[in-house]
PDB file of C-alpha atoms in Angstrom:
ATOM      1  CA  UNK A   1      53.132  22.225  75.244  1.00  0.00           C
ATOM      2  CA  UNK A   2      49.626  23.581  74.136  1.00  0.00           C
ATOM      3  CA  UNK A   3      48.932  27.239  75.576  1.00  0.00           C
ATOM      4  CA  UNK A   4      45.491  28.559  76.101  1.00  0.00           C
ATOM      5  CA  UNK A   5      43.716  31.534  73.182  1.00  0.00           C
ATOM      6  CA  UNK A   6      41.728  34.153  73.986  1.00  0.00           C
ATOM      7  CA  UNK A   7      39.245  35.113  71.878  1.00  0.00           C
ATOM      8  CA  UNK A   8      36.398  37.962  72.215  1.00  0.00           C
ATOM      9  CA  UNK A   9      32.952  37.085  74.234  1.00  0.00           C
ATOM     10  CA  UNK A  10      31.291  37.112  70.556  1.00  0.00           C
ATOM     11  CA  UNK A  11      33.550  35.271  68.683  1.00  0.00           C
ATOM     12  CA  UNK A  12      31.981  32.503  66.594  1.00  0.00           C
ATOM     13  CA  UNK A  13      34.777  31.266  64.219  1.00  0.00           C
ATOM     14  CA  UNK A  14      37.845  29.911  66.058  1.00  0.00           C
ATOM     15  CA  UNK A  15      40.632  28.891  63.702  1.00  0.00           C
ATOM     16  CA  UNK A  16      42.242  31.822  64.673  1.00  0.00           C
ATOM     17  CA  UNK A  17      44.416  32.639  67.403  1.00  0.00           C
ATOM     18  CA  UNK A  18      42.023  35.274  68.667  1.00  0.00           C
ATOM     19  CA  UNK A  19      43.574  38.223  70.836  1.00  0.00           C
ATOM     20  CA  UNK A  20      46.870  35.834  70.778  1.00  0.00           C
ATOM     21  CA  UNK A  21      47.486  33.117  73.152  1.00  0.00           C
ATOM     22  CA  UNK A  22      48.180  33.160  77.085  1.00  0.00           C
ATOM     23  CA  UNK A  23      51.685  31.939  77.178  1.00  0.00           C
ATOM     24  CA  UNK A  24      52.292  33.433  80.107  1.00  0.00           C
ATOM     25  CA  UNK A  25      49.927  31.499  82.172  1.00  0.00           C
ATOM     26  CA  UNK A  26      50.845  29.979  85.473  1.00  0.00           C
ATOM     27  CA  UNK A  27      48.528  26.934  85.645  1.00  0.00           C
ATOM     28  CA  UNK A  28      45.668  26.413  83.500  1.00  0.00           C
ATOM     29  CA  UNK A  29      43.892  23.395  84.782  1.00  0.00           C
ATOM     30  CA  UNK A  30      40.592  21.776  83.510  1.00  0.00           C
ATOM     31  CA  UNK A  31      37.797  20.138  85.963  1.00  0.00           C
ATOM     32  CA  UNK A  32      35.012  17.257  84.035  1.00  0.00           C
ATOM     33  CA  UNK A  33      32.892  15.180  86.175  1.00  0.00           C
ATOM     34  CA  UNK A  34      30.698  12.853  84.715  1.00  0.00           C
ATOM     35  CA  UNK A  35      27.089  14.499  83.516  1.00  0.00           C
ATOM     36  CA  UNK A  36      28.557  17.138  85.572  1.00  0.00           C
ATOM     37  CA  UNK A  37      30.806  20.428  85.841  1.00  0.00           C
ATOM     38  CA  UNK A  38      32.769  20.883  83.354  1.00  0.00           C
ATOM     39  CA  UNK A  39      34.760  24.217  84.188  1.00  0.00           C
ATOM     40  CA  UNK A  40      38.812  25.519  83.427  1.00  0.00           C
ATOM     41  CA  UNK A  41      40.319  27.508  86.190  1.00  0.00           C
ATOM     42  CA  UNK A  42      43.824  29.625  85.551  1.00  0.00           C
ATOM     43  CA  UNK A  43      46.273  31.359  86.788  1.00  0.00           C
ATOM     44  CA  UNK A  44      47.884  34.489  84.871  1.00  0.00           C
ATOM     45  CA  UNK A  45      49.886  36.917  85.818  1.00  0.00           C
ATOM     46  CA  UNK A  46      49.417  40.803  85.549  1.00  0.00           C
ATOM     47  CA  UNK A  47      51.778  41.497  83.750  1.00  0.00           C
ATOM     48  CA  UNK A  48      51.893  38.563  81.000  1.00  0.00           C
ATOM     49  CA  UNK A  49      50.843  39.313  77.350  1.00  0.00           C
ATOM     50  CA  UNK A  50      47.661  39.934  76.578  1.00  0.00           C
ATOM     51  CA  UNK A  51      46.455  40.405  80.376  1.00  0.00           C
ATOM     52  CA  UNK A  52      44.300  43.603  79.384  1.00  0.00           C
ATOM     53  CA  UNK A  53      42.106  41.784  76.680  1.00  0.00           C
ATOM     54  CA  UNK A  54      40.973  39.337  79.433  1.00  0.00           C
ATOM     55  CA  UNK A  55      37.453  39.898  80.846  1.00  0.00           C
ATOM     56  CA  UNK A  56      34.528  38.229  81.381  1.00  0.00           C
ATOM     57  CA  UNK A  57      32.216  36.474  79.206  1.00  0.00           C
ATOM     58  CA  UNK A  58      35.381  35.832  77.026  1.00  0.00           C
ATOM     59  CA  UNK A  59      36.147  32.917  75.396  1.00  0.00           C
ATOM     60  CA  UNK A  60      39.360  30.497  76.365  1.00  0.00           C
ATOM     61  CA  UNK A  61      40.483  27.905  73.657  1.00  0.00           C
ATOM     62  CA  UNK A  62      42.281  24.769  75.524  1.00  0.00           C
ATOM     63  CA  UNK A  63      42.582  21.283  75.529  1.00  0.00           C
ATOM     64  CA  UNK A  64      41.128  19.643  78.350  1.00  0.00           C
ATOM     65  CA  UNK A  65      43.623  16.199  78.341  1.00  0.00           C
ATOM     66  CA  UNK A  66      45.912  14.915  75.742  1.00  0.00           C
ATOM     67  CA  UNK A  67      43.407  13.023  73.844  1.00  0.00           C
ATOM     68  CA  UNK A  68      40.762  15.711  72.864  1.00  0.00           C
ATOM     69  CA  UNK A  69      40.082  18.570  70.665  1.00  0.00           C
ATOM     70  CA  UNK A  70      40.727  22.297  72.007  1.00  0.00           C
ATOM     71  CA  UNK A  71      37.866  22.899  74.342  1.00  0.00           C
ATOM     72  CA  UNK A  72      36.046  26.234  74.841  1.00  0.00           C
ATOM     73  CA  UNK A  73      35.308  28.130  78.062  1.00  0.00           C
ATOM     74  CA  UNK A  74      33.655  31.586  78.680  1.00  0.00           C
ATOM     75  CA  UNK A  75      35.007  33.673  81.507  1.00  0.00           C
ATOM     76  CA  UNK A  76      32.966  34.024  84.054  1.00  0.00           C
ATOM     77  CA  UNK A  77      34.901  35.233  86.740  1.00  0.00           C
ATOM     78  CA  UNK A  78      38.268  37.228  87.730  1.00  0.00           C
ATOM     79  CA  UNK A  79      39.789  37.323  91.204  1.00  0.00           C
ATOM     80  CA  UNK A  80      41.616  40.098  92.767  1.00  0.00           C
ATOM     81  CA  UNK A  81      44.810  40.135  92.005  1.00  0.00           C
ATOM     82  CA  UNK A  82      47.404  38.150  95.042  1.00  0.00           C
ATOM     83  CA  UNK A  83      50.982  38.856  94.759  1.00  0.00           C
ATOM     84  CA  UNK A  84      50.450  39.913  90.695  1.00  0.00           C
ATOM     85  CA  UNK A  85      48.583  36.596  89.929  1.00  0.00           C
ATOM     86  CA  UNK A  86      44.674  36.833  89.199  1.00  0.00           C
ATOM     87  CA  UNK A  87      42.790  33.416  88.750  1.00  0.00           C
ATOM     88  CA  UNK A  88      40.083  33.480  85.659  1.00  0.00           C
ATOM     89  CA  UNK A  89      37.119  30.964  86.081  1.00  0.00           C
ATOM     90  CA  UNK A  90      35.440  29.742  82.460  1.00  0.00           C
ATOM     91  CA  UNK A  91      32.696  27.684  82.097  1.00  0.00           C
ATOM     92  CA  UNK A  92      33.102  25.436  79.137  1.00  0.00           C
ATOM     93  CA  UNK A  93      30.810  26.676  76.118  1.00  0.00           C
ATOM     94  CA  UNK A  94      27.638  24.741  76.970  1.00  0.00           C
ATOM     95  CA  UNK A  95      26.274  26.547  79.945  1.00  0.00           C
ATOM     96  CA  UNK A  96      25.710  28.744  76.917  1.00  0.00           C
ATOM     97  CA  UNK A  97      22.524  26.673  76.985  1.00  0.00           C
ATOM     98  CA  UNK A  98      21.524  27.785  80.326  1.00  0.00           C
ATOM     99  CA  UNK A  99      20.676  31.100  78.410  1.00  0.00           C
ATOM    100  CA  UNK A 100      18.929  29.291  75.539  1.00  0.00           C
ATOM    101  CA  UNK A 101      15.209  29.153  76.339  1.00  0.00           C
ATOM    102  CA  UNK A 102      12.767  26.214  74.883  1.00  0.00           C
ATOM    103  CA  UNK A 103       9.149  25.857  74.365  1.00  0.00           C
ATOM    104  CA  UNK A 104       6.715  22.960  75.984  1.00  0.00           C
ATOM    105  CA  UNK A 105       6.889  19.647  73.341  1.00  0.00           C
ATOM    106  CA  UNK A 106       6.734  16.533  73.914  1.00  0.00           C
ATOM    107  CA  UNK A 107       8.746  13.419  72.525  1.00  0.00           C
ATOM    108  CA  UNK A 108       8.457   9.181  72.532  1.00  0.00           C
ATOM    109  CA  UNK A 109      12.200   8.941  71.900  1.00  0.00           C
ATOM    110  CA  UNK A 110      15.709   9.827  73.123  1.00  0.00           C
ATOM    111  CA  UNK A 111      16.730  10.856  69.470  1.00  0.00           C
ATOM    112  CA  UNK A 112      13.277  13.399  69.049  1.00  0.00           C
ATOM    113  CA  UNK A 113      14.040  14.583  72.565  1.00  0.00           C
ATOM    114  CA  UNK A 114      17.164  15.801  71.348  1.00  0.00           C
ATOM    115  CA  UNK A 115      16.199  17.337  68.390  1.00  0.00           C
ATOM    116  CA  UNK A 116      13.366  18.869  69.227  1.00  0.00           C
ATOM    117  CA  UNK A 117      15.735  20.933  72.027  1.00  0.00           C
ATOM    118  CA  UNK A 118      17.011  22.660  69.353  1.00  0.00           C
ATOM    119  CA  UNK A 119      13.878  22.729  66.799  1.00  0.00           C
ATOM    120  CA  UNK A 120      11.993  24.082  69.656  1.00  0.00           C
ATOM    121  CA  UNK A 121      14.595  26.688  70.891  1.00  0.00           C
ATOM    122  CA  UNK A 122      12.813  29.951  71.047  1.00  0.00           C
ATOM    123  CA  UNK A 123      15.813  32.043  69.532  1.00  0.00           C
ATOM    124  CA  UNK A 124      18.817  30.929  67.722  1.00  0.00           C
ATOM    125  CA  UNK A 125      20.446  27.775  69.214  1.00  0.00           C
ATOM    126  CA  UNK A 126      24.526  27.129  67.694  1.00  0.00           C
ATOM    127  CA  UNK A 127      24.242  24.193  69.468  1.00  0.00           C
ATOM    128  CA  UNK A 128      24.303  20.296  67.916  1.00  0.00           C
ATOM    129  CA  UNK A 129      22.846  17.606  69.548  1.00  0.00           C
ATOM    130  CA  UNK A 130      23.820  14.209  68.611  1.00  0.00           C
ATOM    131  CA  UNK A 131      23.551  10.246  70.330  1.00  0.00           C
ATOM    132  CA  UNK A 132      23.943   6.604  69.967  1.00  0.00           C
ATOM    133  CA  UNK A 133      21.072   5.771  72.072  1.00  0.00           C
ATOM    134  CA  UNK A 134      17.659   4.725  70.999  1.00  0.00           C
ATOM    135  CA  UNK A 135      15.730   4.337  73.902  1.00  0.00           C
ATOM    136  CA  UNK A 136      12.093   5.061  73.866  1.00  0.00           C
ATOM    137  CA  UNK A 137      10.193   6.704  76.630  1.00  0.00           C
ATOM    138  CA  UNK A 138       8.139   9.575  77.161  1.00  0.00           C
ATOM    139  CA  UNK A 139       9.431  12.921  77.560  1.00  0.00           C
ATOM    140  CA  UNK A 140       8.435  16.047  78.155  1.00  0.00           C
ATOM    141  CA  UNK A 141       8.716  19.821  78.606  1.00  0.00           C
ATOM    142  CA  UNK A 142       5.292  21.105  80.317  1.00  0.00           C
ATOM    143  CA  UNK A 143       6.787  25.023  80.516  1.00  0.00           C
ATOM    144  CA  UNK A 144       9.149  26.724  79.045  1.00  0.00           C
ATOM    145  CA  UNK A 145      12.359  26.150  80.011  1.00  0.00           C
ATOM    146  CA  UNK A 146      16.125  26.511  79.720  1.00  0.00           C
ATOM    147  CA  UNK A 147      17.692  23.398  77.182  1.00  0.00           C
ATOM    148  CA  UNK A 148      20.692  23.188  79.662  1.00  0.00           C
ATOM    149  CA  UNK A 149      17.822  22.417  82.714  1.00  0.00           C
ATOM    150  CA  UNK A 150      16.045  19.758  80.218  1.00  0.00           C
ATOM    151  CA  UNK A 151      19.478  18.254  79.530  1.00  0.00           C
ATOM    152  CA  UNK A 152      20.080  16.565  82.917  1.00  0.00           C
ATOM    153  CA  UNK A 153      19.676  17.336  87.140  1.00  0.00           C
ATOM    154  CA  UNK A 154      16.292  17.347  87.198  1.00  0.00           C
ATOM    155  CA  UNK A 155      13.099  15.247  88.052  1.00  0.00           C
ATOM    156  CA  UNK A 156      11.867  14.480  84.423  1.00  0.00           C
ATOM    157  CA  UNK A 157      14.987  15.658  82.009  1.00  0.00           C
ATOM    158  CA  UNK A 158      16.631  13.634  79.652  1.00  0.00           C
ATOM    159  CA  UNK A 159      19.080  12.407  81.341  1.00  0.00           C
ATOM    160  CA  UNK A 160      16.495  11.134  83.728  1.00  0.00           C
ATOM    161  CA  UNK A 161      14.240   9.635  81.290  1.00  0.00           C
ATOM    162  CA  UNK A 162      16.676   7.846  79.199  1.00  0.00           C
ATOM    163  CA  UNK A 163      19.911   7.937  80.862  1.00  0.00           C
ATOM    164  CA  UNK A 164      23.149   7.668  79.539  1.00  0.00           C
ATOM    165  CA  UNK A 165      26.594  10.053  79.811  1.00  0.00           C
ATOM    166  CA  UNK A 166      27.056  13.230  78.163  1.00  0.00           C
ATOM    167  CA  UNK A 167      30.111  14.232  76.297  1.00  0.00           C
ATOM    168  CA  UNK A 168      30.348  17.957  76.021  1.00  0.00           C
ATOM    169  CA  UNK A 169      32.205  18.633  72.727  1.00  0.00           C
ATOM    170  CA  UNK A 170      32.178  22.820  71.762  1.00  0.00           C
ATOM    171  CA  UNK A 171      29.022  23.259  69.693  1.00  0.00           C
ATOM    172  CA  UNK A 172      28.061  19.549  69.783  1.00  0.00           C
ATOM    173  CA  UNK A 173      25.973  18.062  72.954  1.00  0.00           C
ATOM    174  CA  UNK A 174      26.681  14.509  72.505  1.00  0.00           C
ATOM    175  CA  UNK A 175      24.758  11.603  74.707  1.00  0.00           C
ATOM    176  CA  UNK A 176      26.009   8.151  74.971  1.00  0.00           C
ATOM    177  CA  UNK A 177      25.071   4.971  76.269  1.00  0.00           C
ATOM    178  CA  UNK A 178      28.487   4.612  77.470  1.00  0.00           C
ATOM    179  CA  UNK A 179      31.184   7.514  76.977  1.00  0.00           C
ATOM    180  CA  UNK A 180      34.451   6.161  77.104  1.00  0.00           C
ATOM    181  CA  UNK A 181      36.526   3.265  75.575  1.00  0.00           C
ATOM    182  CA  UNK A 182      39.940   0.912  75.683  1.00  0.00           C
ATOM    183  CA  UNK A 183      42.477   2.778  74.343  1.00  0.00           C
ATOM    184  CA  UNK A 184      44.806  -0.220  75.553  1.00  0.00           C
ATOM    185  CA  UNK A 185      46.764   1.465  78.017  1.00  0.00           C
ATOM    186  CA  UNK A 186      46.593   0.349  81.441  1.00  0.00           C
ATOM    187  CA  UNK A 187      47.684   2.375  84.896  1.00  0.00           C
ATOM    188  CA  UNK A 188      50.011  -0.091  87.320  1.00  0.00           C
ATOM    189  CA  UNK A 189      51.468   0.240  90.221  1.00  0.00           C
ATOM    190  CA  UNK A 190      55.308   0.246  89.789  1.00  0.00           C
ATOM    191  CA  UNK A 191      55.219   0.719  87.059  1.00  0.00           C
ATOM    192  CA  UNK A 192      53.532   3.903  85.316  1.00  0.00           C
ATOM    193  CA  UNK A 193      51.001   4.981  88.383  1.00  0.00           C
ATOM    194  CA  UNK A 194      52.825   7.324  90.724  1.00  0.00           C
ATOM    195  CA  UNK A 195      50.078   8.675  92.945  1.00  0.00           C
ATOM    196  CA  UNK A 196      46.489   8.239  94.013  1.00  0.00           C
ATOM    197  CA  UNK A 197      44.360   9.871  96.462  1.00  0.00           C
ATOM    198  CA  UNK A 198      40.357   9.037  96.680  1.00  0.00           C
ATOM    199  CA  UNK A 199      37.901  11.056  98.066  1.00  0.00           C
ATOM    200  CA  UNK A 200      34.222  10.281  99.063  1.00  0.00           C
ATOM    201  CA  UNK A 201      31.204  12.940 100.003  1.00  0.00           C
ATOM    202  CA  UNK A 202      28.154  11.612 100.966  1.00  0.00           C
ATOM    203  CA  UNK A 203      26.562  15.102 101.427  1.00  0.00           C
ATOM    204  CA  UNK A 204      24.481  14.158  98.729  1.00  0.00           C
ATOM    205  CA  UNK A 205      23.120  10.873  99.406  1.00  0.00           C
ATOM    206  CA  UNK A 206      19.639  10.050  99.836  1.00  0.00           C
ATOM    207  CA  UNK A 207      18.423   6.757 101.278  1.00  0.00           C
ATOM    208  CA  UNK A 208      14.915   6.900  99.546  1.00  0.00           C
ATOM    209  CA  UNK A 209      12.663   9.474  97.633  1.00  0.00           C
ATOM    210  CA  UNK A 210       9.196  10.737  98.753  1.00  0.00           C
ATOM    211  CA  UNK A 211       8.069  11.465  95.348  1.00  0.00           C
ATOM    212  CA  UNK A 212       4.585  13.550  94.382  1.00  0.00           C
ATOM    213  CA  UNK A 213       2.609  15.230  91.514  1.00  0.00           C
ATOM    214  CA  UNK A 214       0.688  18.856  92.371  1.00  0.00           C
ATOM    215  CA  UNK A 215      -1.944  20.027  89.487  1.00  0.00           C
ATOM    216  CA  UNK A 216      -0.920  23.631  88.928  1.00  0.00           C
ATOM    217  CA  UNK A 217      -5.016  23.946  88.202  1.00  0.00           C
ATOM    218  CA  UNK A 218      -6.682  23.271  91.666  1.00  0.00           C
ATOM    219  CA  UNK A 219      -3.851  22.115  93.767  1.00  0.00           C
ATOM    220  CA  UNK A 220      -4.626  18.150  93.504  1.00  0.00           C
ATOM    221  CA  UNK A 221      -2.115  16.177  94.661  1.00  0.00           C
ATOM    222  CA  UNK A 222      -0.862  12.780  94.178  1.00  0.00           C
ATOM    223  CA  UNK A 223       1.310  10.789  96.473  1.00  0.00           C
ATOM    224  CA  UNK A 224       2.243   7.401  97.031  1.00  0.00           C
ATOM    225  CA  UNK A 225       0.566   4.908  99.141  1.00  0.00           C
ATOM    226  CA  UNK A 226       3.760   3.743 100.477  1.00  0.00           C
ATOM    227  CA  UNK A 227       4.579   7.437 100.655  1.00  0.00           C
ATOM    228  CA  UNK A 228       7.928   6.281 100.592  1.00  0.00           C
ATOM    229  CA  UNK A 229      10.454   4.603  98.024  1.00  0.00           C
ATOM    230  CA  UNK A 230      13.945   3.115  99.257  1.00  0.00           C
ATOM    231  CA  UNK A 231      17.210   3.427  97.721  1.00  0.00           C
ATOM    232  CA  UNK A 232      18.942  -0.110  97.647  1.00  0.00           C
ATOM    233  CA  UNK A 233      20.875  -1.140  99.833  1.00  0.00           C
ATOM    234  CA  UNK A 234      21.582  -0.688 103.221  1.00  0.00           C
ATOM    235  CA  UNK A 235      21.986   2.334 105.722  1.00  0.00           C
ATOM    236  CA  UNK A 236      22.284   3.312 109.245  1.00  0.00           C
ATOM    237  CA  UNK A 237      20.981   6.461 108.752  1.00  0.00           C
ATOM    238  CA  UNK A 238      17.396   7.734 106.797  1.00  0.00           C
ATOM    239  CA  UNK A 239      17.603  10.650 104.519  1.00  0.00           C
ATOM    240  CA  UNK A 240      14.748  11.069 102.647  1.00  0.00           C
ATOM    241  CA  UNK A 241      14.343  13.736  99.580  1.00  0.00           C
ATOM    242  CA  UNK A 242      11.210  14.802  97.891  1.00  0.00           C
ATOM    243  CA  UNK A 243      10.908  15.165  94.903  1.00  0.00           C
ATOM    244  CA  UNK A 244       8.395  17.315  92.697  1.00  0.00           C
ATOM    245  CA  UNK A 245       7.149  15.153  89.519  1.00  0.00           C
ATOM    246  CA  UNK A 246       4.684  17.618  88.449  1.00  0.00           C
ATOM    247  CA  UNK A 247       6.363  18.842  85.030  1.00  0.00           C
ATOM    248  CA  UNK A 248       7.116  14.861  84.102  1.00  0.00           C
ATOM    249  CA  UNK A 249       3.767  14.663  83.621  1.00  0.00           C
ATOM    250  CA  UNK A 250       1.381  16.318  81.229  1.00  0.00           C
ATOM    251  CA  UNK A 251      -2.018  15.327  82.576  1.00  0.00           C
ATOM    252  CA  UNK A 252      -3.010  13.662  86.451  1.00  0.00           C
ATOM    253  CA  UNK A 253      -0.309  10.634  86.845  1.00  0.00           C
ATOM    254  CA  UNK A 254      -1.410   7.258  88.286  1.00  0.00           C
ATOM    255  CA  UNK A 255       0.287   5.679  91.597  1.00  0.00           C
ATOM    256  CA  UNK A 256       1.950   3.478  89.206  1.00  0.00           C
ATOM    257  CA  UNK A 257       2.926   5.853  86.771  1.00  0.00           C
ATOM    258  CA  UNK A 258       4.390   7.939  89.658  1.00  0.00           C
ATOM    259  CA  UNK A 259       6.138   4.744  91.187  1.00  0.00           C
ATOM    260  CA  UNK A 260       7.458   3.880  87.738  1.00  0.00           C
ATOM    261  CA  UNK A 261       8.702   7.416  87.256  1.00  0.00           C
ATOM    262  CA  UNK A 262      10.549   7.555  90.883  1.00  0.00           C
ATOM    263  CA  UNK A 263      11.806   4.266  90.701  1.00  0.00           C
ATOM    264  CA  UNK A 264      13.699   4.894  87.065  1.00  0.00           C
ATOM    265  CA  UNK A 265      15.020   8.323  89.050  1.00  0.00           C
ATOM    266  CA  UNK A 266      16.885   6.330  91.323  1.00  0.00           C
ATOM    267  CA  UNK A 267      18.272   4.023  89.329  1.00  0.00           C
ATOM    268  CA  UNK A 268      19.709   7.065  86.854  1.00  0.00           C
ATOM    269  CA  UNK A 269      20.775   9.575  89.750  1.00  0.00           C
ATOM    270  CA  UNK A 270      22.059   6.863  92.020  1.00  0.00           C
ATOM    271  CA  UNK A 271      20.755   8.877  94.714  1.00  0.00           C
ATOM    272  CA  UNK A 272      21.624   6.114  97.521  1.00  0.00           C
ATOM    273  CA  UNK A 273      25.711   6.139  95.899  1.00  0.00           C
ATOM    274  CA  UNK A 274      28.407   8.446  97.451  1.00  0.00           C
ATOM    275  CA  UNK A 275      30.174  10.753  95.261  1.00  0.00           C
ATOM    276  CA  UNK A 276      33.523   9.395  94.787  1.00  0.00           C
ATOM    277  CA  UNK A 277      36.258  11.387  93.267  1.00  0.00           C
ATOM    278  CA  UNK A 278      39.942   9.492  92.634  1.00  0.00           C
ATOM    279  CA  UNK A 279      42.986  11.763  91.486  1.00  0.00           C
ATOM    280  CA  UNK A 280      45.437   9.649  89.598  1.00  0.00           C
ATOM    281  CA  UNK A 281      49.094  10.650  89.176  1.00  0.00           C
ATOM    282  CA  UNK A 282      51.087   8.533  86.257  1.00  0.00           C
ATOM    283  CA  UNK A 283      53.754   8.862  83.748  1.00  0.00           C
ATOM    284  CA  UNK A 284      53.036   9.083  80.325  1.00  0.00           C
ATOM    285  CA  UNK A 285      54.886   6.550  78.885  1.00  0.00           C
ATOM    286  CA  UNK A 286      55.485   7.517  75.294  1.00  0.00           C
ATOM    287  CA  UNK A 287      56.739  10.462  75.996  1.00  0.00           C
ATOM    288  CA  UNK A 288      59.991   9.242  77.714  1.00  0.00           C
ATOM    289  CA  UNK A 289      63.126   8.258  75.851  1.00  0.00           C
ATOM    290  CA  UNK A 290      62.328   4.175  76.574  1.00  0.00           C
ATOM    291  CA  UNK A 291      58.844   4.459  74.882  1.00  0.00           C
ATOM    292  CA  UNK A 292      59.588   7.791  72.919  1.00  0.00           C
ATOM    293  CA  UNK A 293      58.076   5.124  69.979  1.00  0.00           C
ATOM    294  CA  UNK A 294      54.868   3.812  71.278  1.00  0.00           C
ATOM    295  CA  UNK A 295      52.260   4.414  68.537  1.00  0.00           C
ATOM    296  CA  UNK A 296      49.552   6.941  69.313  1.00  0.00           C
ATOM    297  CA  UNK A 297      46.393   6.488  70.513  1.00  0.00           C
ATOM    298  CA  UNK A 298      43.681   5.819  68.052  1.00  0.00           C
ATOM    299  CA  UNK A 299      40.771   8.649  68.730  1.00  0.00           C
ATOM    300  CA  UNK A 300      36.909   7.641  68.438  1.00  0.00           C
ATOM    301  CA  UNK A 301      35.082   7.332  65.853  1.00  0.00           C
ATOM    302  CA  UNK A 302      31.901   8.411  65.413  1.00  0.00           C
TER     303      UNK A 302
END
């Protein structure tokens, strides 16, 4: 069993075991959605080792499945304690970005995008960026911004122009045209799956954006004739979002360049989709007497 390290808020080397490691903890469970949150919440008790060196704005070391590298989180909240137990809330190391401010630039390509984030960074930036994409398009950042904003969530970020999926990895901001692959084992019922529960939230759905451009000069602004553009699909309800395209946009936009623009935002966001969240319970097979000699899983590469 692997067991969370702390380590110091300013720690920058982590081969180390840090202030020691949390084997005491009750639970220490890791959340990742997809171009998402990507957050560790745990459970330690007041009296386990090494309770007094935890604080916030430290740094947790832990792996976030059985598959990846040690993943790092910085505290950034502690509960009151219930019945001895506190829980400790960590962001994993990238929101680190949310305090890293860049300058306006402009790019043609996914891969300049990405490194001028970090070229452009207006005091030191750690961070790596790094993708198998080579999409062109243009990109922009009109003011000055945080990276983590330009990254993805936004009306005109990367994510948005180019698409893709982030994989958040330590130091390294990695964007692929599709994160994941076969690692030939499969989930079946009988056999290996033992629980599943899906959930769905539409809270966020939109059925169509009402998109415009405002010129921070004289107040111009720029609109659609059709006002309006639909999600696909089909819905008994209308939710409409607007959506502010001003900083996607260096000078006055056309309609069509503003159509164009909303119409690629839907596609990326899936605005008109559900969220839909499935927890799946299974037994790891290798790790039971029967299969105790399956091979292991080949990792990546890169």
């Amino acid at each position: 069993m692997s067991y969370p390290i702390l380590y110091r808020s300013t720690e920058t080397e982590f081969d180390h075991n840090g202030f020691g490691i949390l084997g005491d903890c009750v639970s220490c469970e890791v959340t990742e959605e997809a171009n998402g949150i990507f957050e560790l919440a745990m459970q330690y008790p007041m009296d386990g080792i090494h309770f007094e060196d935890i604080g916030e704005r430290c740094i947790i070391k832990a792996k976030p499945d059985q598959f990846r590298e040690p993943q790092l989180f910085r505290i950034y909240a502690i509960s009151k304690p219930m019945s001895g137990i506190v829980t400790v809330l960590a962001e994993h190391i990238s929101y680190d970005l949310s305090g890293i401010p860049v300058q306006p630039f402009s790019a043609e390509s996914v891969i300049v995008a990405l490194t001028g984030l970090k070229n452009n960074a207006v005091v030191d930036c750690p961070f790596e960026f790094w993708t198998d994409k080579s999409t062109s398009g243009k990109f922009s950042v009109p003011t000055p911004a945080s990276i983590r904003s330009r990254l993805g969530g936004v009306a005109g970020s990367i994510l948005d122009v180019y698409g893709g999926e982030y994989e958040f990895d330590n130091y390294t901001v990695k964007l692929y045209n599709n994160r994941g692959m076969n690692r030939g084992v499969s989930i079946r019922y009988g056999k290996n799956l033992t629980d599943i529960q899906q959930d769905q939230n539409c809270s966020n759905v939109a059925t169509g954006i009402y998109p415009y451009w405002v010129s921070p000069e004289n107040g111009e602004l720029v609109e659609l004739s059709e006002k309006i553009i639909n999600a696909p699909g089909t819905y008994n309800f209308v939710k409409i979002r607007t959506v502010d395209f001003s900083q996607s946009f260096e000078e006055k936009p056309t309609e069509e360049q503003l159509r164009k623009t909303t119409e690629n935002y839907i596609k990326n966001n899936n605005i008109g989709v559900p969220k839909v969240s499935m927890t799946i319970s299974f037994a790891q097979l290798e790790q039971t007497e029967e299969y105790k000699n399956l091979p292991p899983v080949v990792k990546r590469e890169e």
